[in-house]
Structures are given as C-alpha cells and as structure tokens.
XYZ file of C-alpha atoms in Angstrom:
738
model
C 22.353 -26.552 31.668
C 26.131 -27.886 31.872
C 26.645 -29.890 35.489
C 29.478 -27.306 36.300
C 28.012 -24.057 35.698
C 27.116 -21.849 38.745
C 23.258 -22.121 38.656
C 23.483 -25.913 39.174
C 26.420 -25.509 42.168
C 23.881 -22.694 43.816
C 20.955 -25.582 42.935
C 22.790 -28.243 44.928
C 24.005 -26.155 47.644
C 21.200 -24.704 51.023
C 22.110 -21.484 50.321
C 19.613 -18.733 49.517
C 19.918 -17.591 46.384
C 17.888 -15.184 43.718
C 17.140 -17.103 40.736
C 18.253 -15.484 37.197
C 15.530 -14.546 34.408
C 17.393 -17.223 32.388
C 16.249 -19.744 34.971
C 12.894 -18.537 35.210
C 12.702 -18.805 31.081
C 14.146 -22.198 31.899
C 11.573 -23.327 33.911
C 8.976 -21.839 31.556
C 7.242 -19.080 34.480
C 4.687 -16.929 32.505
C 5.734 -13.635 31.253
C 2.481 -11.915 32.492
C 3.391 -7.808 33.272
C 0.233 -7.712 35.283
C 0.946 -10.440 37.495
C 4.612 -9.416 38.680
C 5.223 -8.769 42.156
C 7.212 -5.804 40.350
C 3.993 -4.663 38.570
C 2.922 -0.937 39.568
C -0.785 -1.506 41.000
C -0.365 -5.518 40.392
C -1.819 -7.886 42.641
C 1.280 -9.491 44.150
C 1.431 -12.946 45.373
C -1.393 -14.066 42.967
C -1.078 -17.632 41.426
C -0.406 -17.407 37.551
C -0.785 -20.629 35.650
C 2.072 -22.161 33.736
C 2.509 -21.063 30.454
C 3.415 -24.089 28.265
C 5.965 -23.249 25.078
C 6.298 -26.087 22.937
C 10.062 -26.717 21.697
C 9.122 -25.236 18.067
C 6.073 -22.866 17.944
C 5.842 -24.589 14.320
C 5.513 -21.237 12.568
C 6.176 -21.315 9.113
C 8.788 -20.068 7.286
C 9.532 -18.935 3.789
C 11.356 -21.560 1.587
C 14.169 -18.890 0.584
C 14.950 -15.208 0.608
C 13.597 -15.003 -2.803
C 10.255 -15.800 -2.382
C 9.805 -13.693 0.492
C 11.356 -10.502 -1.565
C 8.989 -11.441 -4.263
C 6.253 -11.457 -1.566
C 7.237 -7.747 -0.384
C 7.729 -6.747 -3.856
C 4.424 -8.050 -5.003
C 2.520 -6.236 -2.384
C 4.159 -3.254 -2.514
C 3.772 -2.883 -6.647
C 0.255 -2.542 -7.629
C -2.417 -0.945 -9.415
C -1.037 2.786 -8.157
C 2.120 2.131 -10.016
C 0.489 1.654 -12.987
C -2.535 4.033 -13.042
C -1.754 6.503 -10.032
C 2.333 7.175 -10.199
C 1.986 8.100 -14.122
C -0.928 10.862 -13.506
C 0.872 12.490 -10.748
C 3.492 12.536 -12.926
C 2.112 14.221 -15.495
C -0.488 16.217 -13.034
C 2.508 17.555 -10.959
C 5.276 19.051 -13.435
C 6.379 15.851 -15.697
C 10.369 14.787 -14.481
C 10.085 17.459 -12.064
C 8.087 15.562 -9.543
C 10.640 12.714 -9.944
C 12.711 14.806 -7.719
C 10.148 15.535 -4.688
C 9.036 11.872 -4.629
C 12.638 10.535 -4.672
C 13.483 12.821 -1.445
C 10.274 11.970 0.454
C 11.128 7.622 -0.446
C 14.742 8.500 1.031
C 13.777 10.172 4.418
C 9.822 8.933 4.838
C 9.133 5.581 2.834
C 12.429 3.227 3.304
C 13.046 4.311 6.854
C 9.412 3.457 7.742
C 9.610 0.499 5.780
C 12.719 -0.782 7.437
C 11.138 -0.101 11.001
C 7.899 -2.293 10.007
C 10.200 -5.138 8.579
C 12.347 -5.037 11.816
C 9.880 -5.408 14.385
C 7.920 -7.986 12.287
C 11.017 -9.797 12.063
C 12.084 -9.070 15.845
C 8.899 -10.270 17.355
C 7.484 -12.748 14.723
C 3.988 -11.651 15.127
C 1.485 -10.082 13.123
C 0.372 -6.763 13.446
C -1.653 -6.986 16.530
C 0.538 -9.567 18.461
C 3.773 -7.056 17.542
C 2.109 -3.699 18.763
C 0.869 -5.457 21.865
C 4.276 -6.207 22.645
C 6.003 -2.884 21.815
C 3.226 -0.717 23.670
C 0.417 -2.957 25.140
C -2.050 0.601 25.480
C -0.949 1.499 21.701
C -2.417 -2.278 21.109
C -5.010 -0.563 18.757
C -2.904 0.034 16.429
C -2.650 -3.504 14.961
C -6.655 -3.488 15.315
C -6.765 -0.742 13.200
C -4.424 -2.062 10.174
C -6.775 -5.105 10.608
C -10.089 -3.201 9.666
C -8.220 -0.989 6.861
C -7.148 -3.934 5.397
C -10.697 -5.609 5.720
C -12.159 -2.244 3.834
C -9.585 -1.988 1.344
C -9.840 -5.842 0.053
C -13.268 -5.279 -0.193
C -13.366 -3.044 -3.006
C -9.503 -4.125 -4.516
C -10.753 -7.498 -5.258
C -13.658 -5.629 -7.157
C -11.117 -3.954 -9.115
C -9.029 -7.342 -9.778
C -13.172 -8.743 -10.797
C -13.294 -5.888 -13.429
C -9.994 -6.896 -15.000
C -11.365 -10.769 -15.220
C -14.303 -9.476 -16.990
C -12.197 -7.427 -19.501
C -9.686 -10.080 -19.895
C -12.262 -12.610 -21.263
C -13.759 -9.950 -23.766
C -10.153 -9.445 -25.177
C -10.159 -12.768 -26.687
C -12.549 -11.452 -29.785
C -11.648 -9.626 -32.989
C -12.279 -6.939 -32.852
C -12.045 -6.291 -29.902
C -15.394 -5.383 -28.438
C -15.218 -1.950 -27.214
C -13.368 -0.655 -30.646
C -16.724 0.649 -32.020
C -20.198 1.789 -31.153
C -22.987 -0.377 -31.211
C -25.931 -0.190 -34.023
C -29.153 0.213 -32.943
C -31.607 -0.753 -35.339
C -34.893 1.131 -35.852
C -37.262 -0.505 -38.186
C -35.260 -0.191 -41.683
C -32.936 2.237 -40.305
C -29.707 1.253 -38.537
C -28.313 4.586 -35.739
C -25.326 4.626 -34.084
C -26.347 4.110 -30.591
C -26.497 8.043 -29.380
C -25.011 7.892 -26.349
C -21.876 6.292 -27.667
C -21.950 8.575 -30.037
C -21.648 11.512 -27.722
C -18.540 10.305 -25.975
C -16.722 6.952 -27.492
C -16.685 3.402 -28.096
C -14.275 2.659 -25.163
C -16.001 4.570 -22.528
C -19.447 3.584 -23.793
C -18.561 -0.263 -23.382
C -16.824 0.769 -19.710
C -19.672 2.353 -18.585
C -22.797 0.649 -19.928
C -21.915 -2.561 -21.019
C -19.704 -3.601 -18.360
C -20.718 -1.633 -15.349
C -24.484 -0.625 -16.792
C -23.948 2.323 -14.068
C -26.769 4.701 -12.811
C -26.715 8.106 -12.690
C -26.417 8.413 -9.154
C -25.649 6.779 -5.945
C -29.273 6.665 -4.505
C -30.363 4.279 -7.433
C -29.001 0.756 -6.724
C -30.216 -0.653 -9.781
C -29.607 -4.064 -8.378
C -26.995 -6.590 -9.031
C -24.841 -6.505 -11.913
C -24.753 -10.338 -12.832
C -21.974 -10.065 -14.904
C -19.822 -8.413 -12.178
C -21.093 -10.419 -9.592
C -19.606 -13.311 -11.247
C -16.328 -11.599 -12.274
C -16.290 -10.827 -8.448
C -17.053 -13.985 -7.216
C -14.110 -15.765 -9.721
C -11.904 -13.048 -7.942
C -12.363 -14.179 -4.539
C -11.808 -18.053 -5.736
C -8.453 -17.078 -6.871
C -7.526 -15.045 -3.769
C -8.520 -17.851 -1.416
C -6.653 -20.639 -3.422
C -3.498 -18.442 -3.466
C -3.537 -17.647 0.284
C -5.530 -20.736 1.831
C -2.400 -22.623 2.619
C -0.764 -19.251 4.193
C 3.321 -18.469 2.771
C 3.167 -22.144 1.597
C 0.639 -21.468 -1.051
C 1.046 -17.627 -1.585
C 4.869 -17.801 -1.677
C 4.636 -20.378 -4.684
C 1.910 -17.869 -6.351
C 4.312 -14.959 -6.071
C 6.979 -16.526 -8.160
C 4.822 -15.320 -10.970
C 2.305 -12.903 -10.060
C 5.033 -10.682 -9.081
C 7.227 -11.135 -11.912
C 5.249 -11.824 -14.999
C 3.590 -8.017 -15.169
C 7.535 -7.143 -15.396
C 7.782 -9.358 -18.581
C 4.558 -7.362 -19.962
C 5.702 -4.311 -18.948
C 9.221 -4.580 -20.876
C 7.282 -5.996 -23.821
C 4.433 -2.788 -23.813
C 7.818 -0.710 -23.696
C 9.148 -2.264 -26.586
C 5.835 -2.122 -28.723
C 5.066 1.728 -27.517
C 8.844 2.793 -29.003
C 7.830 1.526 -32.330
C 4.377 3.344 -32.240
C 4.043 6.701 -34.297
C 4.129 9.158 -31.627
C 5.297 7.399 -28.607
C 8.431 10.139 -28.299
C 6.186 12.706 -28.020
C 4.788 10.889 -24.899
C 7.717 10.210 -23.385
C 9.335 13.904 -23.823
C 6.235 15.530 -22.847
C 6.364 13.248 -19.490
C 10.272 14.202 -18.851
C 9.552 17.439 -19.615
C 10.362 19.084 -16.282
C 8.328 22.168 -14.906
C 10.557 23.261 -12.453
C 8.047 25.621 -10.604
C 5.897 23.096 -9.987
C 8.107 21.905 -7.012
C 7.670 25.486 -5.327
C 3.803 24.455 -4.751
C 2.886 22.511 -1.396
C 0.278 20.486 -2.828
C 2.868 18.766 -5.086
C 4.943 17.658 -1.907
C 1.911 16.228 -0.125
C 0.801 14.593 -3.391
C 4.248 13.087 -3.426
C 4.103 11.961 0.212
C 0.926 10.269 -0.271
C 2.308 8.030 -3.005
C 5.529 7.347 -1.070
C 3.360 6.430 1.541
C 0.613 4.254 -0.108
C 3.173 2.773 -2.645
C 4.924 0.674 0.195
C 2.184 -0.900 1.848
C 2.596 0.914 4.899
C 0.238 0.460 7.805
C -1.775 -2.053 6.388
C 0.341 -4.871 8.770
C 1.509 -7.268 5.095
C 4.409 -5.988 5.680
C 5.022 -6.811 9.105
C 2.902 -10.107 8.652
C 5.285 -11.285 5.469
C 8.479 -10.372 7.820
C 6.899 -12.375 10.362
C 7.961 -15.496 9.075
C 11.914 -14.514 8.514
C 14.385 -16.008 10.549
C 15.513 -13.682 13.211
C 19.145 -13.028 11.468
C 17.717 -11.731 8.174
C 19.070 -8.862 6.605
C 15.996 -6.234 7.104
C 17.466 -3.525 6.807
C 18.780 -4.744 2.619
C 15.158 -5.980 1.777
C 13.676 -2.634 2.806
C 16.383 -0.739 0.566
C 15.725 -3.360 -2.155
C 12.117 -3.513 -2.205
C 11.553 0.186 -1.854
C 13.790 0.916 -4.964
C 12.066 -1.928 -6.983
C 8.863 -0.364 -6.118
C 10.627 3.092 -7.466
C 11.418 2.156 -10.803
C 8.629 -0.364 -11.466
C 6.723 3.510 -11.460
C 9.067 5.257 -13.453
C 8.766 1.874 -15.975
C 5.190 1.785 -15.962
C 5.224 5.683 -16.677
C 7.551 5.288 -19.518
C 4.775 2.597 -20.945
C 1.821 4.336 -20.238
C 3.210 7.968 -21.924
C 4.632 5.790 -25.278
C 1.155 4.503 -25.272
C -0.586 7.883 -24.487
C 1.522 9.581 -27.082
C 0.136 7.203 -29.933
C -3.344 7.822 -28.582
C -2.621 11.376 -28.507
C -1.431 11.348 -32.278
C -4.164 9.420 -33.664
C -6.860 11.210 -31.976
C -4.692 14.616 -33.650
C -4.535 13.538 -37.037
C -8.829 12.578 -36.353
C -9.083 16.201 -35.369
C -7.290 17.482 -37.969
C -9.195 15.175 -41.029
C -12.493 15.936 -39.146
C -12.174 19.841 -39.402
C -10.883 19.677 -42.573
C -14.099 18.177 -44.062
C -15.868 21.484 -41.888
C -13.306 23.428 -44.138
C -14.030 21.525 -47.194
C -17.776 22.135 -46.977
C -17.232 25.870 -46.111
C -15.481 26.388 -49.310
C -17.813 24.662 -51.535
C -21.010 26.676 -49.600
C -18.836 30.049 -49.725
C -18.837 30.584 -46.428
C -14.989 30.524 -46.974
C -12.966 32.100 -49.380
C -10.074 29.908 -51.541
C -8.167 32.817 -51.104
C -7.467 31.753 -47.267
C -6.210 28.547 -47.872
C -2.382 28.522 -48.603
C -1.792 27.387 -52.324
C 0.881 24.069 -51.015
C -2.407 23.249 -48.646
C -3.267 19.610 -49.944
C -6.462 18.632 -48.575
C -5.832 14.775 -49.519
C -2.876 14.447 -47.523
C -3.063 17.088 -45.186
C -0.295 17.274 -42.058
C -1.065 18.677 -38.625
C 1.502 21.530 -39.299
C -0.426 22.458 -42.707
C -3.842 22.409 -40.742
C -2.120 24.668 -38.068
C -1.438 27.165 -40.793
C -4.704 26.654 -42.465
C -6.148 27.133 -39.121
C -4.087 30.603 -37.960
C -4.879 32.112 -41.184
C -9.041 31.636 -40.581
C -8.994 32.529 -37.305
C -7.099 35.878 -37.859
C -9.637 36.906 -40.863
C -12.565 35.843 -39.299
C -11.879 37.002 -36.294
C -15.702 38.167 -35.452
C -17.188 34.801 -36.815
C -14.846 32.713 -36.319
C -16.535 30.802 -33.194
C -19.488 29.798 -35.753
C -17.415 28.195 -37.628
C -16.695 25.345 -34.679
C -12.701 24.749 -35.483
C -10.727 22.815 -33.597
C -6.857 23.940 -33.112
C -6.015 20.269 -33.263
C -2.787 20.885 -30.764
C -1.117 17.527 -29.919
C -0.222 19.154 -26.514
C -3.803 19.722 -25.546
C -4.362 16.005 -26.000
C -1.379 14.892 -24.166
C -2.220 17.686 -21.295
C -5.474 15.466 -20.816
C -5.129 13.751 -17.655
C -6.440 10.160 -16.437
C -6.049 8.666 -13.954
C -6.975 5.147 -11.769
C -10.392 3.237 -13.722
C -10.377 6.225 -16.253
C -6.460 5.398 -17.585
C -6.921 1.439 -17.356
C -10.513 1.155 -18.713
C -11.039 3.921 -21.241
C -8.138 5.239 -22.006
C -5.466 2.397 -22.467
C -8.131 0.396 -24.048
C -8.737 2.708 -26.415
C -5.343 3.121 -27.654
C -4.739 -0.683 -27.886
C -7.506 -0.693 -30.423
C -5.237 0.680 -33.044
C -2.604 -1.627 -32.104
C -1.616 -4.670 -34.722
C -3.220 -7.759 -33.215
C -5.077 -5.964 -30.392
C -6.456 -9.075 -29.183
C -3.478 -10.310 -28.006
C -1.846 -6.909 -26.510
C -5.270 -6.390 -24.536
C -5.016 -9.963 -23.006
C -1.286 -9.083 -22.260
C -2.521 -5.820 -20.559
C -5.522 -7.313 -18.395
C -3.540 -10.101 -17.233
C -1.011 -7.963 -15.967
C -3.260 -5.909 -14.053
C -5.104 -9.163 -12.432
C -1.334 -10.448 -11.495
C -0.425 -6.921 -10.045
C -3.665 -6.727 -7.814
C -3.267 -10.323 -7.020
C -0.046 -10.030 -5.477
C -1.288 -6.597 -3.231
C -4.434 -8.991 -2.120
C -2.211 -11.717 -1.062
C -0.519 -9.063 0.939
C -3.682 -7.495 2.339
C -5.084 -11.002 3.170
C -1.985 -12.042 4.892
C -2.266 -8.625 6.940
C -5.760 -9.961 8.075
C -5.410 -13.647 8.724
C -1.925 -13.415 10.297
C -3.077 -11.549 13.581
C -6.270 -13.475 14.218
C -3.858 -17.123 13.499
C -1.376 -15.784 16.024
C -4.325 -14.620 18.667
C -6.594 -17.723 18.037
C -5.396 -21.162 17.056
C -7.724 -21.696 14.480
C -6.953 -23.793 11.000
C -5.659 -21.456 8.413
C -7.680 -23.208 5.986
C -11.020 -22.716 7.774
C -10.313 -18.950 8.301
C -9.664 -18.434 4.834
C -11.978 -19.489 3.382
C -14.554 -17.911 6.107
C -12.822 -14.664 5.087
C -13.025 -14.679 1.477
C -17.100 -16.034 1.946
C -17.700 -13.073 4.301
C -15.632 -10.927 2.192
C -17.730 -11.890 -1.260
C -21.054 -11.303 0.431
C -19.893 -7.726 1.773
C -18.350 -6.939 -1.825
C -22.208 -7.027 -3.354
C -21.940 -3.910 -2.271
C -19.710 -2.973 -4.902
C -21.424 -4.909 -7.976
C -24.844 -3.265 -7.753
C -25.113 -0.782 -10.688
C -24.305 2.202 -8.628
C -21.088 -0.155 -7.147
C -18.432 1.968 -8.946
C -19.620 5.038 -6.594
C -18.783 2.941 -3.529
C -15.441 1.894 -5.128
C -14.959 5.633 -4.728
C -16.205 6.323 -2.052
C -14.087 3.492 -0.270
C -11.020 4.157 -2.119
C -11.075 8.139 -0.961
C -12.374 7.587 2.777
C -11.499 4.303 4.729
C -7.954 4.089 4.233
C -6.226 7.573 3.387
C -6.413 8.966 6.940
C -6.440 6.003 8.958
C -3.329 4.716 7.870
C -1.390 7.717 8.013
C -2.788 7.707 11.889
C -1.656 3.998 12.093
C 1.711 4.825 10.873
C 2.479 7.843 12.939
C 1.009 6.004 15.830
C 3.754 2.935 14.883
C 6.743 5.630 14.599
C 5.999 7.462 17.686
C 5.678 3.759 19.539
C 9.036 3.161 18.655
C 10.732 5.776 18.241
C 9.459 8.071 21.545
C 7.734 5.446 23.682
C 9.789 2.477 23.472
C 13.073 4.716 22.916
C 14.900 5.173 19.465
C 18.510 4.325 20.761
C 16.857 0.822 22.442
C 15.660 0.235 19.370
C 18.884 0.975 17.371
C 20.736 -1.535 19.927
C 17.954 -4.276 19.391
C 18.780 -4.034 15.501
C 22.501 -4.426 15.789
C 21.754 -7.432 18.068
C 19.566 -8.959 15.312
C 21.081 -7.846 12.006
C 24.568 -8.045 13.651
C 26.163 -4.553 12.529
C 24.703 -0.961 13.465
C 22.396 0.792 11.204
C 23.509 4.197 10.147
C 23.007 6.773 12.294
C 20.957 8.432 10.199
C 18.168 6.220 10.891
C 18.133 7.589 14.450
C 16.793 11.214 13.724
C 14.966 9.962 10.942
C 12.867 7.905 13.198
C 13.219 10.048 16.039
C 12.378 13.535 14.274
C 11.873 13.847 10.239
C 9.405 11.128 9.904
C 7.165 12.068 12.602
C 7.088 15.775 11.799
C 6.458 14.543 8.165
C 3.798 12.702 9.070
C 1.738 15.064 11.289
C 2.603 17.484 8.375
C 0.827 14.815 5.969
C -2.424 13.689 8.088
C -2.623 18.005 8.678
C -2.606 18.909 5.107
C -5.091 15.745 3.981
C -7.650 16.865 6.843
C -7.338 20.622 5.622
C -8.114 19.010 1.939
C -11.178 17.106 3.085
C -12.197 20.212 4.738
C -12.278 22.508 2.118
C -13.072 19.789 -0.561
C -16.649 19.489 -1.043
C -17.077 15.308 -0.478
C -18.932 14.142 -3.687
C -18.060 11.702 -6.594
C -17.992 11.789 -10.667
C -21.387 10.343 -12.065
C -21.818 9.112 -15.294
C -24.711 10.510 -16.692
C -26.325 9.102 -19.515
C -29.015 11.621 -21.302
C -25.075 13.624 -21.446
C -23.295 10.775 -21.891
C -20.400 12.178 -19.585
C -19.521 12.599 -16.307
C -20.934 15.182 -13.936
C -19.504 15.966 -10.577
C -22.425 15.519 -7.835
C -22.192 15.843 -3.588
C -22.989 12.690 -1.536
C -26.789 12.442 -0.341
C -26.424 13.190 3.574
C -26.442 8.909 4.242
C -23.719 8.175 1.875
C -21.670 11.422 3.556
C -22.598 9.891 7.041
C -21.282 6.504 5.631
C -18.238 8.218 4.650
C -17.449 9.541 7.869
C -18.265 6.009 9.420
C -15.559 4.355 7.191
C -13.094 6.799 9.177
C -14.368 6.504 12.382
C -14.430 2.467 12.386
C -11.232 2.315 11.448
C -9.681 4.567 14.481
C -12.253 3.522 16.826
C -9.656 0.236 18.305
C -7.131 2.825 19.211
C -8.752 4.901 21.885
C -11.019 2.272 22.654
C -8.072 -0.518 23.324
C -5.591 2.658 24.935
C -8.483 3.500 27.488
C -9.153 -0.147 28.412
C -5.739 -1.045 29.132
C -5.106 2.124 31.097
C -8.027 1.273 33.457
C -6.638 -2.618 33.235
C -10.010 -3.455 31.826
C -8.313 -5.424 28.927
C -5.342 -7.846 29.112
C -1.955 -6.372 27.595
C -1.404 -9.637 25.974
C 2.554 -9.590 27.380
C 1.995 -13.163 28.525
C 1.288 -14.457 24.578
C 5.120 -14.146 23.908
C 6.515 -15.560 21.073
C 8.716 -18.573 21.722
C 11.255 -17.780 19.527
C 11.915 -14.530 20.773
C 11.965 -15.980 24.444
C 14.661 -18.425 23.155
C 16.586 -15.592 21.755
C 16.532 -13.711 25.520
C 17.325 -17.192 26.935
C 20.591 -17.239 24.681
C 21.402 -13.867 25.324
C 21.238 -13.798 29.382
C 22.749 -17.506 29.021
C 25.932 -15.984 27.125
C 26.075 -13.690 29.898
C 25.642 -15.919 32.444
C 29.076 -17.945 31.162
C 30.233 -14.534 31.504
C 29.942 -13.563 34.618
C 27.251 -15.237 36.142
C 27.816 -13.996 39.411
C 27.723 -10.322 38.795
C 24.348 -10.819 36.834
C 22.426 -12.851 39.163
C 24.158 -11.827 42.911
C 25.359 -8.578 44.101
C 28.967 -8.643 46.204
C 27.575 -8.898 49.245
C 24.238 -10.157 50.644
C 21.342 -7.359 50.021
C 23.328 -5.494 47.150
C 21.558 -4.842 43.816
C 22.677 -7.093 40.940
C 24.501 -5.293 38.543
C 24.591 -5.839 34.619
C 27.595 -7.260 33.220
C 29.921 -5.415 30.884
C 28.419 -5.569 27.521
C 29.676 -3.292 23.964
C 27.354 -0.060 24.451
C 26.022 1.369 21.479
C 26.629 5.180 21.754
C 24.150 7.815 21.113
C 24.468 10.370 18.755
C 26.409 12.429 20.890
C 28.674 9.329 21.556
C 28.478 10.751 25.250
C 26.249 7.802 26.813
C 25.751 4.622 26.187
C 22.909 2.466 25.911
C 20.709 0.758 28.555
C 20.799 -2.921 28.490
C 17.109 -3.170 27.627
C 15.780 -5.254 24.392
C 12.453 -4.994 22.252
C 9.807 -5.567 25.145
C 5.924 -5.962 25.294
C 5.865 -3.988 28.718
C 8.542 -1.053 27.673
C 5.161 0.879 27.782
C 4.517 0.604 30.912
C 8.191 0.941 32.242
C 9.459 -2.421 33.132
C 11.134 -5.093 30.738
C 10.837 -8.852 30.676
C 13.316 -9.394 32.913
C 11.034 -7.804 35.947
C 7.635 -9.201 34.546
C 9.354 -12.639 34.521
C 9.997 -12.824 38.106
C 7.407 -14.883 40.119
C 6.104 -13.534 42.874
C 6.749 -16.484 44.944
C 10.015 -16.293 44.456
C 12.240 -14.619 46.781
C 14.292 -11.795 45.486
C 16.698 -9.036 46.740
C 14.762 -5.720 46.293
C 15.811 -4.127 43.159
C 14.251 -1.200 41.068
C 12.732 -2.091 37.903
C 14.656 -1.379 34.172
C 13.000 1.244 32.456
C 13.334 1.719 28.408
C 15.838 4.491 28.836
C 14.596 7.941 27.657
C 15.640 9.805 24.326
C 14.783 13.150 25.655
C-alpha cells in the first residue's frame, strides 16, 4: 500500500479507526463465517487461528485456450453422440427430432453449461469446493457429483475395454465376426447352431466376447479376456490423468481431434456405398406428428442434459484451471454447438452405413425367398402362371420380387402364410432401431464386414471409440480428483494411481460373464435421476438462493461485459421449470416401466426381457440412494452446525480478486467506504456503476459470489475479526430476486 494512502496515515495517528476489509485481507485474517462476531449464533470473541495464504496457490493452468476447449469438447463429446443420438433421431421422427433437441439445447443446455463454467472459473475449485462456497448448506451437491462420477467411471471404462478387445481383434482378415464358426462332429462339419439362429456378429459379441450367461443371477466367473482389456483401459486412463491437466491436456490434442478425422473418413466412404442415400433420406425424412408427443421432448431434454456432461463436476473442474477473466460465455456456446454438430455428423455416418447394410440385408432376403419360390415351382406347389413373364430369377431385382410377392399373396390368400415368404421391404430394414452396444458391436461391425479392406475400417472405428471414451473418462476422473486435491493436499500422482486401482478392483463386477447386465443396471440407475437432481439444486442455489441479479453482476465483473439479459430469465424461471418437469417425467417413467434387462438366452439365440430379482432390484435403488444421500446429510449437518461449512478455505485467487476490487474502491473514496462522516455513523458503500434489473428500476446490491451468501452474510462481514472494535452495522445480505 502506498505510504501516502489514507489508511497508512490513520495507522500513524492515535485516533480510533475501524479497519477496512482490504486491511484485514492484507493482514490475512481468516475468512470464517462461524467465528465472526456478526455471525448469527456464532461464538463471539473466540480466538481464530490465522490462515496462512501463500503468494501463489500453485494451482495448475491450461497451457493454451485451445487445449482447454479440446478438453471440454473431449469430455462432452462421447460415445453417446455416436450410438445414442442417431437412435433417438430414428426413433423420434427423423429430422423432426432435431427441432425439439435444438430448442432445448438453447433454453436448457447452453445456460446451465455456462453456469457451471462460470462458477468453476470464478471460485477456482472443484465441484465440492464450489458449492461449499456458493451455499454451504447445499455443499452436498459436489459430493453427489463425486459419487455419480465414481459410478459412471466404473462401467464407462468397461465399454472402453470392450472397444480395446475389438480393436486388437480387427487386425485379422477376414474379420473374426464375419462368418459363423464351424463345429466338427466326427466326420461332419456343421455351423454353430447358436450362430446360425442369430448372426455371425451377434454370436461373436454375446458368446466369444462376453461369453454371457442367461441371467444376471448366474455369475459365471471372470471373463479373462475382458478382465485383461479392462486392466489395459485403466492403465491408459491412469497415464492420461496422472499429472493432472499437464498430462491430460496433451492427450486431448489427439483424443479430441482424431474422432473427427475418422468420422469424416467414414462419411466419405459411406456416401460411396450402395444404399447410403436411402439411409440418410430415411433419417432426415421428418415425421412432424412425432413433435406433438411429450415422450419425444423428454428424451430430447435427457439427451441434451447428458450430452454436455452437466452435473458430473468435470465441466467445473476443467474451468477451475482457467484465468479469472476468461470468456467462459464464448466457451459455453462454442462447445455446445460443437457437440450438436458432432451428433449430426455421427448420425449421417451411422445412417449412411446402416443404409448400405439395409440394402445388403434386403438383397439377401430377396435371394433367399427367390430360392423358396423356385422350390415351390419345381414341386408344383406354385404355378408358373403366377410368375410375371419379365421376371428373371438369375437377375432378380427388389422391384421384381415385390411384384411377384404381391401376385402370389393375392392368389394364395388362404394358404399364403404356410409358404413362409418374407416381403423384403427396405423400409423395414431401415426401421430396425439399434442403439448403444447393439449399434457399435453388432450392427456397425456387420456392415463393415462388407466393406472393401474391412480390417482397416474396423481398426479405425474402434480406435475412434477408444478415443471418444478416453476423452470422457479424463473429464470424469478430473471431476473426481480435483475436489479431493482441493480439500486434501495429497500428491496427485498417488491419488490418481489409488483411484484407478480401486476402480479396477470394483470394475471386476462388470467383467464377469454376467457383467454386461450390471453395465445396463448402472447405466439406467446410477446417473439419470441423481444427476438431474444435482443440476436442479445447482440452478436453484445460484438463481434463487444466491440471486440471479448478483450472479449477473459477478459475471459482468469477471467477463468485462454484460451477459445477455435472456440468461436472467432462463436461469431463474425457464431452466428450473424444465428440469422439474424432466425429473418428474423420469420418476413417472421409472414407476410405470418394469425394472429389468435384456438377457441373452443361449437356447433361443436371442434377447429376452427379464425382470430383476429382488436383490438386484435393491441394488438398483441403492445406487440412486447412495448418490443423493450426501444432499440431505450435509444440509442437516450444517443447519445444526455439526459440520464445518468450509468457508474459511477460500481460494487464494478469489481472495486476491476481492482485495483488488476493494483496493480500487479505497482509492476512489476510502473515507466513505471505511468510515461514516460522523462517529457512529454506518459506513456507506461507494458509488459504482449499477447493473440494473430487467425492469431497470432497481440497481443491484454490491455483493460478490460468496460461500456464505446462503446464510445471509457476505465475505465483508465474515472477515471482520471479533477482537477488532467496529461500528455496529447491519450485515449485507444477497439481494432477493423475488
């Protein structure tokens, strides 16, 4: 502080003065709400240990803005963009589905993504630290995020393990799933019955890859191949995140960009395949009547929600390594639209390939049924007069078969069903909706067996899946390790290795022969409901407890410009209402839908829905309860002062920002800020440019984002030492938005 400043002059005098907040911060007084003399119910006069704040907190930072953007893109763009979005698009009206998805992206996705980026960047802490600061009583938000990240990381890395197994199996010609295996019975060689009843790719997935059991109750022991693949997956993840963003940021340059190279290559190759245009036309043909169904909007909202990774804590963790003045609004819009266009690109690729596969399967259907008709003609079951004269069985087209099929069906109406002829309609093949593992490991792999140089395309496809999964896993692991590193000063390398080892041991549940059913269980129950509740509370804590207007002013101070006023209404009204409707619809669907899974029945060589046994059903609900349990526990514990609120662990950078702001005010009019005009007169807040409310009637109160705002007091009051004589003032509370 300059020697000629007014504070220095008063220190040299013998007059009784009241210290400013800037002085207290400069002297590094602890910022502890509970020990403040102005704390309601606090213990006044209690000696507080001094908080030592280093000059530099040593928090890592991104090497470049590009590295940070790629990290956010890698986290948000994942396997769901490839195998979930195309399925929803096909199921919910083709091109018509894009309309509700885009609308909900604008009113839910971008605002909430922006909110998470902003609070992480401002407070520079992981999910636990951020919500402890914003509202300590809702500090359980960060802990619930941590729990969900743990559950998701356990099974998500199993999918990467599956992709690794297929990746190494792809270095063969022909591909091992291109033909059914032959079983030798003495001198006879017969096709494997289970494979013949299903298909070569389906058999390879369920029998040779997973070797799955028929029920979830049958463990079947560990699958050695999948256990080794899972171990390799966790080693890769551990190496990628062991140095924090110093290592994961470099990995993101490749893992985030390589999938786009593969997708563009697949798109170009797919458009050159016969029937690809049929698939794309089928995808983009809008069924506008679908837009009136509530189910379509619910599924679109769910996809927007999970596509951006809201509530996981990874978004907050990544943004906490940014500079305080980074333009996070631009980042939110950019990453959201990159995610959306990636989904569109992946959908084009998927439907181009599925259109090619549908044509192959339709031609195969025509050939098989034409052979049946020839057999009926030779055995005089059918008359040659039923066959149109222009039909040539050696060069039978789909249109010729359709014409012949229609004639036979009309003439043999009574006995047509006994002939066992299929219509072989291309539209029926295109309407066979597949998603998730069924799309990646069955439908897509089957299509690639018909590609020229099929091993090359298979290697590229599964290497792309590995990179997509790795980008999401890096964000998930960062969402776990960053809050722990913020709370406990442990060595990040040791923490990362310990987390990966524990996760691998817990992940052995998913590499049993019945492990695929547990992956489905965790995917259905461990994330959906808890994450929606977490994001609702995030929205409410910022928009209603802290105050939307105060948050908007903080954003203006941080970004240097006013965010669009539409965010005020989106955060305060639109997003909370949409989220409440979404969670209500999810609970209703969960209540009316029988909980169960699709089990592979070996004898039938097909999937069949089975209900969960009682112990598995209890496990499903335990996943939900464990994930949301920190919310009420932390609220009750802090309401009754049974747990520290964490407010005395304020980030160094945030405290420095406060000191700088207050010092600037001091230079402008320090006397007005610190002392009243007369002894005993309450200090007045210096004039500053007010951020007007949407109505323009009322300026905002001069509060900044603070951990104690939930309690109705700000850092200025919390920082006042109990031993310092002060002029009585009323605490500054966050302004109400009501």
